[in-house]
CSV table of C-alpha atoms in Angstrom, one decimal:
chain,number,residue,atom,x,y,z
A,706,MET,CA,137.6,56.7,99.9
A,707,THR,CA,141.0,58.4,99.0
A,708,ALA,CA,143.5,58.9,101.8
A,709,GLU,CA,143.5,62.9,100.9
A,710,LYS,CA,139.3,63.2,101.6
A,711,ALA,CA,139.5,60.8,104.6
A,712,ALA,CA,142.3,63.4,105.8
A,713,GLY,CA,139.9,66.4,104.8
A,714,ARG,CA,137.1,64.6,106.7
A,715,ALA,CA,138.9,64.0,109.9
A,716,HIS,CA,140.2,68.0,109.8
A,717,THR,CA,136.7,69.2,109.4
A,718,LYS,CA,135.4,67.1,112.1
A,719,GLU,CA,138.4,68.9,114.3
A,720,LEU,CA,137.2,72.0,113.0
A,721,ILE,CA,133.8,71.4,114.2
A,722,LYS,CA,134.9,70.1,117.4
A,723,HIS,CA,137.0,73.3,117.7
A,724,VAL,CA,134.0,75.8,117.1
A,725,GLU,CA,131.6,73.6,119.6
A,726,SER,CA,134.2,74.3,122.5
A,727,ILE,CA,133.7,77.9,121.9
A,728,LYS,CA,130.6,78.5,124.3
A,729,VAL,CA,130.2,82.2,123.1
A,730,ILE,CA,129.3,80.9,119.4
A,731,MET,CA,127.4,78.1,120.6
A,732,SER,CA,125.3,80.2,123.0
A,733,SER,CA,124.3,82.6,120.0
A,734,ARG,CA,120.5,83.4,120.6
A,735,ASN,CA,119.9,83.8,116.4
A,736,ILE,CA,121.8,83.5,113.5
A,737,ASP,CA,122.7,87.1,113.4
A,738,LYS,CA,124.2,86.6,116.8
A,739,ALA,CA,126.3,83.8,115.5
A,740,LEU,CA,127.8,85.7,112.6
A,741,GLU,CA,129.0,88.1,114.8
A,742,ASN,CA,130.6,85.9,117.4
A,743,VAL,CA,132.0,84.0,114.9
A,744,ARG,CA,133.9,86.9,113.0
A,745,THR,CA,134.9,88.3,116.7
A,746,LYS,CA,135.7,85.0,118.5
A,747,LEU,CA,136.7,81.9,116.1
A,748,GLY,CA,139.9,83.6,114.7
A,749,CYS,CA,142.6,81.9,112.4
A,750,THR,CA,141.6,78.2,112.1
A,751,GLN,CA,144.7,77.3,109.9
A,752,ARG,CA,146.5,75.2,113.1
A,753,VAL,CA,143.4,73.6,114.5
A,754,GLY,CA,144.2,70.0,114.4
A,755,SER,CA,147.1,68.1,114.0
A,756,ASN,CA,147.8,68.7,109.8
A,757,ILE,CA,149.1,71.9,110.6
A,758,ASN,CA,151.2,72.0,107.4
A,759,ARG,CA,148.4,70.5,105.0
A,760,PHE,CA,145.6,73.4,105.9
A,761,LEU,CA,146.9,76.7,104.7
A,762,GLN,CA,143.5,78.7,104.4
A,763,SER,CA,141.5,79.5,107.1
A,764,ALA,CA,137.8,78.1,107.1
A,765,ASN,CA,135.1,79.3,105.0
A,766,CYS,CA,132.1,80.0,107.5
A,767,PHE,CA,128.6,80.1,105.9
A,768,PHE,CA,125.1,81.2,108.0
A,769,ILE,CA,121.7,80.2,106.6
A,770,TYR,CA,119.0,82.7,107.1
A,771,GLY,CA,116.1,80.8,105.8
A,772,ASN,CA,115.7,81.6,102.2
A,773,VAL,CA,119.4,83.5,102.3
A,774,MET,CA,122.8,82.4,102.8
A,775,LYS,CA,125.9,84.7,104.0
A,776,CYS,CA,129.7,83.9,104.4
A,777,SER,CA,131.3,85.3,107.4
A,778,LEU,CA,133.3,87.9,105.7
A,779,ARG,CA,132.7,91.7,106.1
A,780,GLY,CA,130.5,93.3,103.6
A,781,CYS,CA,128.9,90.2,102.6
A,782,THR,CA,125.5,90.8,101.1
A,783,GLY,CA,124.5,87.1,100.9
A,784,PHE,CA,122.8,85.0,98.2
A,785,MET,CA,119.4,83.2,97.7
A,786,ASN,CA,119.7,79.7,99.7
A,787,PRO,CA,120.0,77.1,96.6
A,788,MET,CA,118.4,74.3,98.8
A,789,SER,CA,121.0,72.0,97.1
A,790,TYR,CA,124.7,71.7,97.5
A,791,LEU,CA,126.8,73.1,94.4
A,792,LYS,CA,130.5,74.0,94.9
A,793,ASP,CA,130.8,76.1,92.3
A,794,LEU,CA,128.1,78.3,93.6
A,795,PHE,CA,129.5,78.8,97.0
A,796,LEU,CA,132.8,79.6,95.0
A,797,ASP,CA,131.2,81.7,92.8
A,798,HIS,CA,129.9,83.9,95.7
A,799,LEU,CA,133.1,84.3,97.3
A,800,ASN,CA,134.9,85.3,94.0
A,801,ARG,CA,132.0,87.7,93.2
A,802,GLU,CA,132.0,89.3,96.5
A,803,HIS,CA,135.0,88.8,98.0
A,804,ASN,CA,137.8,88.1,95.1
A,805,ARG,CA,138.7,84.9,96.4
A,806,ASN,CA,138.7,82.3,93.7
A,807,HIS,CA,139.4,78.9,95.6
A,808,PHE,CA,138.0,77.1,98.8
A,809,SER,CA,138.4,73.8,100.1
A,810,GLU,CA,135.2,71.7,101.1
A,811,SER,CA,137.6,70.3,104.3
A,812,LEU,CA,137.5,74.0,105.5
A,813,MET,CA,133.9,74.8,104.9
A,814,LEU,CA,131.5,75.1,107.8
A,815,THR,CA,127.8,75.8,107.8
A,816,PHE,CA,125.7,77.5,110.7
A,817,VAL,CA,122.4,77.2,111.3
A,818,MET,CA,119.4,77.7,113.9
A,819,GLU,CA,117.4,74.4,114.9
A,820,ASN,CA,115.1,74.7,117.6
A,821,GLY,CA,116.6,77.5,119.3
A,822,LYS,CA,120.0,76.0,119.4
A,823,LEU,CA,123.0,76.8,116.9
A,824,ARG,CA,124.6,73.7,114.7
A,825,VAL,CA,127.7,73.6,112.9
A,826,MET,CA,127.8,71.2,109.8
A,827,SER,CA,130.4,70.0,107.1
A,828,VAL,CA,129.7,69.6,103.7
A,829,ASP,CA,128.4,66.1,103.9
A,830,GLN,CA,126.0,67.2,106.8
A,831,LEU,CA,124.8,70.4,104.7
A,832,LYS,CA,123.9,68.1,101.8
A,833,ILE,CA,121.7,66.3,104.1
A,834,TRP,CA,120.3,69.2,105.6
A,835,PHE,CA,119.1,70.6,102.4
A,836,GLU,CA,117.5,67.1,101.2
A,837,ASP,CA,115.6,67.4,104.7
A,838,GLU,CA,114.8,70.8,104.7
A,839,THR,CA,113.5,70.4,101.2
A,840,GLU,CA,111.1,67.9,102.5
A,841,ARG,CA,110.1,69.9,105.6
A,842,GLN,CA,109.2,72.9,103.3
A,843,MET,CA,107.4,70.6,100.8
A,844,ASN,CA,105.4,69.6,103.7
A,845,THR,CA,104.9,72.9,105.5
A,846,VAL,CA,102.6,76.1,104.9
A,847,PRO,CA,103.5,78.8,103.9
A,848,THR,CA,107.1,77.8,103.5
A,849,LYS,CA,108.8,79.1,100.0
A,850,LEU,CA,109.1,75.9,98.4
A,851,TRP,CA,105.3,74.6,99.3
A,852,THR,CA,104.1,78.0,98.1
A,853,GLU,CA,106.0,77.7,94.7
A,854,LYS,CA,105.4,73.9,94.1
A,855,VAL,CA,102.3,73.1,96.2
A,856,TYR,CA,100.1,76.1,96.3
A,857,THR,CA,100.4,77.4,92.8
A,858,PRO,CA,99.1,74.1,91.1
A,859,TRP,CA,96.3,73.8,93.5
A,860,SER,CA,95.2,77.1,93.1
A,861,LEU,CA,94.7,76.4,89.1
A,862,THR,CA,92.0,74.0,90.5
A,863,ILE,CA,89.8,76.1,92.7
A,864,PRO,CA,86.8,77.5,90.7
A,865,ASP,CA,86.2,81.3,91.0
A,866,ALA,CA,82.7,82.3,92.8
A,867,VAL,CA,79.9,83.3,91.1
A,868,ASP,CA,76.7,85.4,92.0
A,869,SER,CA,74.7,82.4,94.2
A,870,ALA,CA,73.3,82.2,97.7
A,871,ASN,CA,76.7,82.3,99.4
A,872,PHE,CA,78.4,84.8,97.1
A,873,LYS,CA,77.0,88.1,95.9
A,874,ILE,CA,79.2,89.6,92.8
A,875,CYS,CA,78.3,93.4,92.8
A,876,THR,CA,79.0,95.9,90.3
A,877,ASN,CA,78.8,99.2,92.5
A,878,SER,CA,77.1,99.9,95.6
A,879,ASP,CA,73.8,100.5,94.3
A,880,ASP,CA,74.1,96.7,93.2
A,881,PHE,CA,75.3,95.9,96.7
A,882,ASN,CA,72.8,97.4,98.7
A,883,ARG,CA,69.9,95.6,96.2
A,884,LYS,CA,71.2,92.5,96.7
A,885,PHE,CA,72.0,92.6,100.3
A,886,ARG,CA,68.0,93.7,100.7
A,887,ASP,CA,66.9,91.3,98.2
A,888,SER,CA,68.4,88.2,99.6
A,889,ASN,CA,67.3,88.9,103.2
A,890,GLN,CA,70.4,89.4,104.4
A,891,SER,CA,69.3,92.0,106.9
A,892,THR,CA,68.0,89.3,109.0
A,893,LYS,CA,70.8,86.8,109.0
A,894,TRP,CA,73.5,87.9,107.2
A,895,THR,CA,75.4,84.9,105.5
A,896,SER,CA,76.7,85.5,102.3
A,897,VAL,CA,80.4,87.1,101.0
A,898,PHE,CA,79.9,90.4,99.1
A,899,LEU,CA,82.2,91.4,96.5
A,900,VAL,CA,82.0,94.8,95.2
A,901,LYS,CA,83.8,95.7,92.1
A,902,ASP,CA,83.4,99.4,92.0
A,903,SER,CA,83.6,100.9,95.9
A,904,TYR,CA,82.5,104.5,95.2
A,905,GLY,CA,79.1,105.0,97.0
A,906,LEU,CA,79.9,103.0,100.0
A,907,GLY,CA,80.3,105.9,102.1
A,908,ALA,CA,84.2,105.0,102.5
A,909,VAL,CA,87.1,107.5,102.4
A,910,TYR,CA,90.6,106.1,101.8
A,911,PRO,CA,94.0,108.1,101.0
A,912,ASP,CA,96.1,106.8,98.2
A,913,ALA,CA,98.2,104.3,98.5
A,914,ASP,CA,101.5,106.7,98.3
A,915,THR,CA,99.8,109.0,100.5
A,916,LEU,CA,99.1,106.2,103.0
A,917,LEU,CA,102.7,104.9,103.1
A,918,GLU,CA,104.0,108.3,103.8
A,919,LEU,CA,101.6,108.9,106.6
A,920,LEU,CA,102.7,105.6,108.2
A,921,LYS,CA,106.3,106.8,108.2
A,922,LYS,CA,105.5,110.2,109.5
A,923,GLU,CA,102.7,109.8,112.0
A,924,GLY,CA,103.7,107.6,115.0
A,925,GLY,CA,106.7,105.9,112.9
A,926,ASP,CA,108.8,105.1,115.6
A,927,GLU,CA,105.9,102.9,117.3
A,928,GLU,CA,107.1,99.2,117.5
A,929,ILE,CA,105.1,96.6,115.6
A,930,THR,CA,105.4,93.0,114.9
A,931,TYR,CA,105.5,91.8,111.2
A,932,ILE,CA,105.7,88.3,109.6
A,933,ASP,CA,108.6,87.2,107.6
A,934,VAL,CA,106.6,84.7,105.7
A,935,GLN,CA,109.0,82.4,103.9
A,936,GLN,CA,111.5,82.1,106.8
A,937,GLU,CA,108.6,81.7,109.3
A,938,ARG,CA,109.6,84.2,111.7
A,939,PHE,CA,107.9,87.2,113.5
A,940,PRO,CA,110.3,90.0,114.2
A,941,LYS,CA,110.0,93.7,115.4
A,942,ALA,CA,110.3,96.9,114.0
A,943,LYS,CA,109.4,100.2,114.2
A,944,ARG,CA,106.4,101.1,111.7
A,945,LYS,CA,108.4,103.4,109.4
A,946,GLU,CA,111.0,100.6,109.1
A,947,PHE,CA,108.7,98.1,108.1
A,948,VAL,CA,107.1,100.4,105.4
A,949,GLU,CA,110.7,100.9,103.9
A,950,LEU,CA,111.0,96.9,104.2
A,951,PHE,CA,107.8,96.7,102.3
A,952,GLU,CA,108.9,98.9,99.5
A,953,THR,CA,112.4,96.9,99.1
A,954,PRO,CA,112.8,96.6,95.2
A,955,LYS,CA,111.4,93.1,94.0
A,956,LEU,CA,115.2,92.5,93.0
A,957,LYS,CA,116.7,93.1,96.0
A,958,ARG,CA,114.4,90.9,98.0
A,959,ARG,CA,115.3,87.8,99.9
A,960,THR,CA,112.1,86.8,101.3
A,961,VAL,CA,108.4,88.1,101.6
A,962,TYR,CA,107.1,90.4,104.2
A,963,ASN,CA,103.6,90.6,105.7
A,964,ASN,CA,101.7,92.9,108.5
A,965,LEU,CA,98.4,91.8,109.3
A,966,GLN,CA,97.9,93.4,112.7
A,967,MET,CA,98.6,97.2,112.0
A,968,GLU,CA,95.5,98.8,113.9
A,969,ILE,CA,96.2,102.4,113.6
A,970,SER,CA,92.8,104.3,115.2
A,971,HIS,CA,94.9,105.2,117.9
A,972,VAL,CA,97.1,107.8,115.6
A,973,LYS,CA,94.7,110.8,115.0
A,974,ALA,CA,96.0,111.7,111.8
A,975,LEU,CA,95.7,108.2,110.6
A,976,LYS,CA,92.3,107.6,111.6
A,977,ASP,CA,91.2,110.7,110.3
A,978,SER,CA,92.4,109.9,106.9
A,979,ILE,CA,90.1,106.8,106.9
A,980,VAL,CA,86.4,106.5,107.0
A,981,LEU,CA,85.0,103.4,107.3
A,982,PRO,CA,82.1,102.3,104.9
A,983,GLU,CA,78.6,102.9,105.7
A,984,PHE,CA,77.8,99.4,106.0
A,985,ALA,CA,80.5,98.6,108.5
A,986,ARG,CA,79.6,101.6,110.8
A,987,GLU,CA,76.1,100.7,110.6
A,988,HIS,CA,76.2,97.1,111.4
A,989,CYS,CA,79.0,97.2,114.4
A,990,MET,CA,77.4,95.9,117.3
A,991,MET,CA,80.0,98.1,119.6
A,992,ASN,CA,78.8,101.2,117.7
A,993,GLU,CA,75.4,100.5,118.5
A,994,LEU,CA,76.2,100.0,122.2
A,995,GLY,CA,78.0,103.3,122.4
A,996,LEU,CA,81.1,101.8,122.8
A,997,GLY,CA,83.2,104.3,120.9
A,998,ASN,CA,86.4,104.4,123.5
A,999,GLU,CA,86.7,100.7,123.3
A,1000,PRO,CA,89.7,99.1,121.7
A,1001,ARG,CA,89.3,99.6,118.1
A,1002,TYR,CA,89.6,96.7,115.7
A,1003,GLU,CA,88.1,98.9,112.5
A,1004,ARG,CA,91.0,100.3,110.7
A,1005,TYR,CA,93.9,97.8,109.8
A,1006,VAL,CA,96.5,98.7,107.6
A,1007,ILE,CA,97.5,96.0,105.3
A,1008,LEU,CA,101.2,95.6,103.8
A,1009,THR,CA,101.6,92.5,102.0
A,1010,GLN,CA,104.3,91.8,99.6
A,1011,ALA,CA,104.0,89.3,96.5
A,1012,GLY,CA,104.0,85.6,97.2
A,1013,ALA,CA,102.5,85.7,100.8
A,1014,PHE,CA,100.4,83.2,101.4
A,1015,THR,CA,98.2,83.2,104.8
A,1016,ASP,CA,96.7,79.5,105.8
A,1017,PHE,CA,93.1,78.7,106.2
A,1018,HIS,CA,91.5,80.4,109.4
A,1019,ILE,CA,88.6,82.1,110.9
A,1020,ASP,CA,88.6,85.7,112.1
A,1021,LEU,CA,88.9,85.9,115.9
A,1022,GLY,CA,85.8,85.7,117.8
A,1023,GLY,CA,83.6,85.3,114.6
A,1024,PHE,CA,84.0,88.9,113.4
A,1025,SER,CA,82.9,90.2,110.4
A,1026,ASN,CA,85.2,91.8,108.4
A,1027,TYR,CA,85.4,94.8,105.5
A,1028,PHE,CA,88.5,94.4,103.0
A,1029,HIS,CA,89.4,97.6,100.5
A,1030,VAL,CA,92.3,97.2,98.0
A,1031,LEU,CA,94.0,100.5,97.3
A,1032,LYS,CA,97.0,98.8,95.1
A,1033,GLY,CA,97.8,95.2,94.4
A,1034,ILE,CA,95.8,92.0,93.9
A,1035,LYS,CA,94.8,89.3,96.8
A,1036,ILE,CA,93.0,86.2,96.2
A,1037,PHE,CA,90.7,84.9,98.9
A,1038,TYR,CA,89.7,81.2,99.2
A,1039,PHE,CA,86.5,80.8,100.9
A,1040,VAL,CA,84.8,77.8,102.8
A,1041,GLU,CA,81.3,78.2,104.0
A,1042,PRO,CA,81.1,77.9,107.8
A,1043,THR,CA,78.7,74.7,107.3
A,1044,ASP,CA,78.9,72.3,111.0
A,1045,THR,CA,80.6,69.9,108.8
A,1046,ASN,CA,83.3,72.4,107.6
A,1047,LEU,CA,83.7,73.6,110.9
A,1048,ALA,CA,84.7,70.2,112.6
A,1049,LEU,CA,87.2,69.5,109.6
A,1050,PHE,CA,88.8,72.8,110.2
A,1051,GLU,CA,88.6,72.3,114.0
A,1052,ASP,CA,90.5,68.9,113.6
A,1053,TYR,CA,92.9,70.7,111.4
A,1054,PHE,CA,93.7,73.4,113.4
A,1055,LYS,CA,94.2,71.2,116.6
A,1056,ASN,CA,95.8,68.4,115.2
A,1057,HIS,CA,97.3,69.2,111.6
A,1058,ARG,CA,97.8,73.1,111.3
A,1059,SER,CA,100.7,74.1,108.9
A,1060,GLU,CA,101.1,70.7,107.4
A,1061,GLY,CA,101.3,71.3,103.7
A,1062,GLY,CA,100.6,67.5,102.6
A,1063,LEU,CA,97.7,65.3,102.5
A,1064,ASN,CA,96.4,66.6,105.9
A,1065,TRP,CA,96.4,70.3,104.7
A,1066,PHE,CA,92.7,71.8,105.0
A,1067,GLY,CA,92.9,72.7,101.4
A,1068,ASN,CA,92.9,68.9,100.6
A,1069,LYS,CA,90.5,68.1,102.7
A,1070,GLY,CA,87.5,67.7,99.7
A,1071,VAL,CA,85.5,70.7,101.0
A,1072,GLU,CA,83.9,73.3,98.6
A,1073,ILE,CA,86.3,75.9,98.2
A,1074,ARG,CA,85.5,79.0,95.9
A,1075,LYS,CA,88.0,81.9,94.9
A,1076,VAL,CA,87.2,85.5,94.9
A,1077,THR,CA,90.0,88.0,93.6
A,1078,LEU,CA,90.3,91.6,94.9
A,1079,THR,CA,91.9,94.2,92.7
A,1080,ALA,CA,92.5,97.5,93.1
A,1081,GLY,CA,89.2,99.6,93.9
A,1082,CYS,CA,87.5,96.4,95.2
A,1083,THR,CA,85.6,95.9,98.5
A,1084,SER,CA,84.6,92.6,100.0
A,1085,PHE,CA,82.3,92.1,103.1
A,1086,MET,CA,82.7,88.9,105.0
A,1087,PRO,CA,80.3,87.5,107.8
A,1088,ALA,CA,80.8,85.8,110.7
A,1089,GLY,CA,82.6,82.2,110.7
A,1090,TRP,CA,84.0,82.0,107.0
A,1091,ILE,CA,87.0,79.9,106.9
A,1092,HIS,CA,89.4,81.5,104.3
A,1093,ALA,CA,93.0,81.5,103.2
A,1094,VAL,CA,94.7,84.6,101.1
A,1095,TYR,CA,97.3,84.8,98.7
A,1096,THR,CA,98.8,87.9,97.5
A,1097,ALA,CA,99.6,87.8,93.8
A,1098,GLU,CA,101.0,91.5,93.7
A,1099,ASP,CA,102.4,94.1,96.4
A,1100,THR,CA,99.2,95.0,98.0
A,1101,ILE,CA,98.5,97.9,100.1
A,1102,ALA,CA,94.6,97.3,101.6
A,1103,ILE,CA,92.4,98.7,104.4
A,1104,SER,CA,90.6,96.5,106.4
A,1105,GLY,CA,88.2,96.4,109.7
A,1106,SER,CA,87.0,94.1,111.7
A,1107,PHE,CA,83.4,94.3,113.9
A,1108,PHE,CA,80.7,92.1,115.6
A,1109,GLU,CA,77.5,91.9,113.4
A,1110,SER,CA,74.3,91.2,115.5
A,1111,THR,CA,72.6,88.9,113.2
A,1112,CYS,CA,75.5,87.0,113.2
A,1113,ILE,CA,75.7,86.5,117.1
A,1114,PRO,CA,74.8,82.7,116.9
A,1115,MET,CA,77.9,82.3,114.5
A,1116,HIS,CA,79.8,84.5,117.0
A,1117,LEU,CA,79.2,81.8,120.1
A,1118,GLN,CA,80.3,78.8,117.6
A,1119,VAL,CA,83.4,80.4,116.8
A,1120,TYR,CA,83.9,81.1,120.6
A,1121,GLU,CA,83.4,77.6,121.2
A,1122,HIS,CA,85.7,76.5,118.6
A,1123,GLU,CA,88.7,78.8,120.3
A,1124,ASP,CA,88.0,77.2,123.8
A,1125,ASN,CA,88.3,73.6,121.7
A,1126,VAL,CA,91.4,74.5,119.9
A,1127,GLY,CA,92.6,76.0,123.5
A,1128,LEU,CA,93.6,79.4,121.6
A,1129,ASP,CA,95.3,81.4,124.0
A,1130,LYS,CA,94.1,84.9,125.5
A,1131,LEU,CA,96.7,86.7,123.5
A,1132,HIS,CA,94.8,85.3,120.2
A,1133,ARG,CA,91.2,86.4,121.5
A,1134,VAL,CA,89.0,89.2,121.5
A,1135,GLU,CA,89.3,90.5,125.1
A,1136,GLU,CA,86.2,92.1,125.1
A,1137,PHE,CA,84.1,89.6,123.5
A,1138,VAL,CA,82.1,88.5,127.0
A,1139,ARG,CA,81.5,91.9,127.6
A,1140,VAL,CA,80.1,93.2,124.7
A,1141,HIS,CA,78.0,89.9,124.1
A,1142,VAL,CA,76.3,90.3,127.6
A,1143,LYS,CA,75.9,94.0,127.2
A,1144,TYR,CA,74.2,93.2,123.8
A,1145,LEU,CA,72.0,90.8,125.9
A,1146,VAL,CA,71.0,93.3,128.2
A,1147,GLU,CA,70.2,96.5,126.6
A,1148,LYS,CA,69.4,95.5,123.1
A,1149,LEU,CA,67.7,91.8,122.8
A,1150,ARG,CA,66.2,91.7,126.4
A,1151,LYS,CA,64.5,94.9,125.5
A,1152,THR,CA,63.1,93.5,122.2
A,1153,VAL,CA,61.8,90.3,123.8
A,1154,LYS,CA,60.0,92.4,126.4
A,1155,GLU,CA,58.6,94.8,124.0
A,1156,ASN,CA,57.2,91.8,122.1
A,1157,ASN,CA,56.0,90.2,125.2
A,1158,ASP,CA,54.4,93.3,126.3
A,1159,ASN,CA,52.6,93.5,123.2
A,1160,GLY,CA,51.5,89.8,123.0
A,1161,THR,CA,53.3,88.9,120.2
A,1162,PRO,CA,55.0,85.4,119.7
A,1163,MET,CA,58.3,86.0,117.9
A,1164,ILE,CA,57.9,83.1,115.6
A,1165,LEU,CA,55.8,84.9,113.4
A,1166,THR,CA,58.5,86.7,111.1
A,1167,SER,CA,61.8,85.5,110.1
A,1168,LYS,CA,63.2,88.4,111.7
A,1169,LEU,CA,61.8,88.3,115.1
A,1170,ALA,CA,62.3,84.4,115.0
A,1171,TRP,CA,66.1,85.3,114.4
A,1172,ASN,CA,66.3,87.8,117.3
A,1173,TRP,CA,64.3,85.0,119.3
A,1174,LYS,CA,67.2,82.6,118.5
A,1175,SER,CA,70.2,84.7,119.2
A,1176,PHE,CA,68.6,86.1,122.5
A,1177,ARG,CA,68.2,82.2,123.6
A,1178,LYS,CA,71.5,81.2,122.5
A,1179,LEU,CA,73.3,84.0,124.0
A,1180,LEU,CA,71.4,83.6,127.2
A,1181,ALA,CA,72.4,80.1,127.4
A,1182,PHE,CA,76.0,81.1,126.5
A,1183,ILE,CA,75.8,83.5,129.5
A,1184,ASP,CA,74.6,80.7,131.8
A,1185,LYS,CA,77.1,78.6,130.7
A,1186,ILE,CA,80.4,80.9,131.3
A,1187,LYS,CA,79.1,83.2,134.0
A,1188,ILE,CA,80.1,80.0,136.4
A,1189,ARG,CA,83.9,80.7,135.5
A,1190,ASN,CA,83.5,84.4,135.0
A,1191,LYS,CA,80.9,85.8,137.9
A,1192,ARG,CA,81.5,89.2,137.1
A,1193,CYS,CA,80.0,89.1,133.5
A,1194,VAL,CA,76.7,89.8,134.5
A,1195,THR,CA,74.7,90.6,137.6
A,1196,GLU,CA,72.2,88.6,139.0
A,1197,LYS,CA,69.4,90.8,138.7
A,1198,GLN,CA,70.2,91.2,134.8
A,1199,PHE,CA,70.4,87.6,134.5
A,1200,LYS,CA,67.3,86.9,136.1
A,1201,ASP,CA,65.5,89.6,134.1
A,1202,CYS,CA,66.5,88.1,131.0
A,1203,GLN,CA,65.2,84.7,132.1
A,1204,LYS,CA,62.0,86.3,133.1
A,1205,GLU,CA,61.3,87.7,129.3
A,1206,GLU,CA,62.3,84.6,128.1
A,1207,GLU,CA,59.9,82.6,130.1
A,1208,ARG,CA,57.1,85.1,128.9
A,1209,GLN,CA,58.0,84.8,125.3
A,1210,LEU,CA,57.8,81.2,125.8
A,1211,ALA,CA,54.2,81.3,127.1
A,1212,LEU,CA,53.3,83.4,124.2
A,1213,GLN,CA,54.4,80.9,121.9
A,1214,ALA,CA,52.8,77.9,124.0
A,1215,VAL,CA,49.7,79.4,122.9
A,1216,LEU,CA,50.2,79.0,119.3
A,1217,ASN,CA,50.7,75.4,119.8
């Protein structure tokens, strides 16, 4: 190492030591605040250290914002994070943005937030950081590098779903109704349906542009949480501000934004602009029970920029789902909820979630099928299906979740899965127990009682057998949870259900 390089590195160490001594800077809560504090608190660094006469310039400070880097000079709009160190790229930025044609590596500091704390790095440390971050991103879902380098080739290996027992590809609403009926799904809904032409499904949606304007104007000041996908952050913004972020021209984007939790039923103008598909209305347990004033899950507006990937998951509580694309392209990757697949997914969720290497769920060897939704398509997904989603083009969609009565046994499996993985209350369906207890007491018990009164064993038809199975599983579930949730059911309600269970078992015993 030359004497000049040694002197330069020594000076950089003194610069870092000086910055780390400034408490206001080092206690910055985020990278934005760090940039602000460096601009206002660091001041001139030309006299830092002992070699006062050698270093005639102040330090050049750069800040890492995930996919973007910025310098501390005012007016900086930033540049894409190169994920490797090239001096000419940093110099080109200073020259292009700030009319500076020289900087010394000895006077370059880079700031990054790590685990909630600010770190200051020299050029040598930055090079190592780039190597480590590249490795981290390549093994972490859904970072920018992972999506580009791992997801893209993986996706080419996944076959499209074809019309089969698990998937029903329908040309229009008539085809949907026929296939749903002919495959006996009204007794036990298990297949994913794709309807290519949604006309006739009984739904009403605004066009994409009108919807965006409504989101801005009607309750647009409401605060929402959205996803900065590639920077792995969950910022907050007013809804109208998020819509503007979503509309950012592609050439000006520095990351990818997604929003999956914008339920709008509480805003009258937005609610009135959307009529759910008839299927979702008729198959919703909450509607069957007259729970019209309950918190709603039926009208989510999905705004997702191209390039967003959502990792494999199960919809909360075992919700069933409809999904309609107004504009754009969404690619779903479906895995059937067999006992084996659910066990594999539970292990992934508990022990390897977001790991993008060999432990990633997409690499577990399970059978995966791809379903592509374009503008005008609607999908209907029953409870429990494990799925991931990639957004190929900027997408505006309407989606809704509902409990479907023939899926009750799967609801209970998903509830147990959520218990097993320790899912926190904020990410669970608060009304799950109350809705299912009410359905047991008011619907299923009545069905069992009617068959008991008629002397009908509930094993004579597939529909009766499935109702009987749902009744018994739900009764056993309530018996188990009422120990920790004593108010979920009254003693009389529970005993009345037990009485009908005993009567039905006696009827079935005669057949044997």
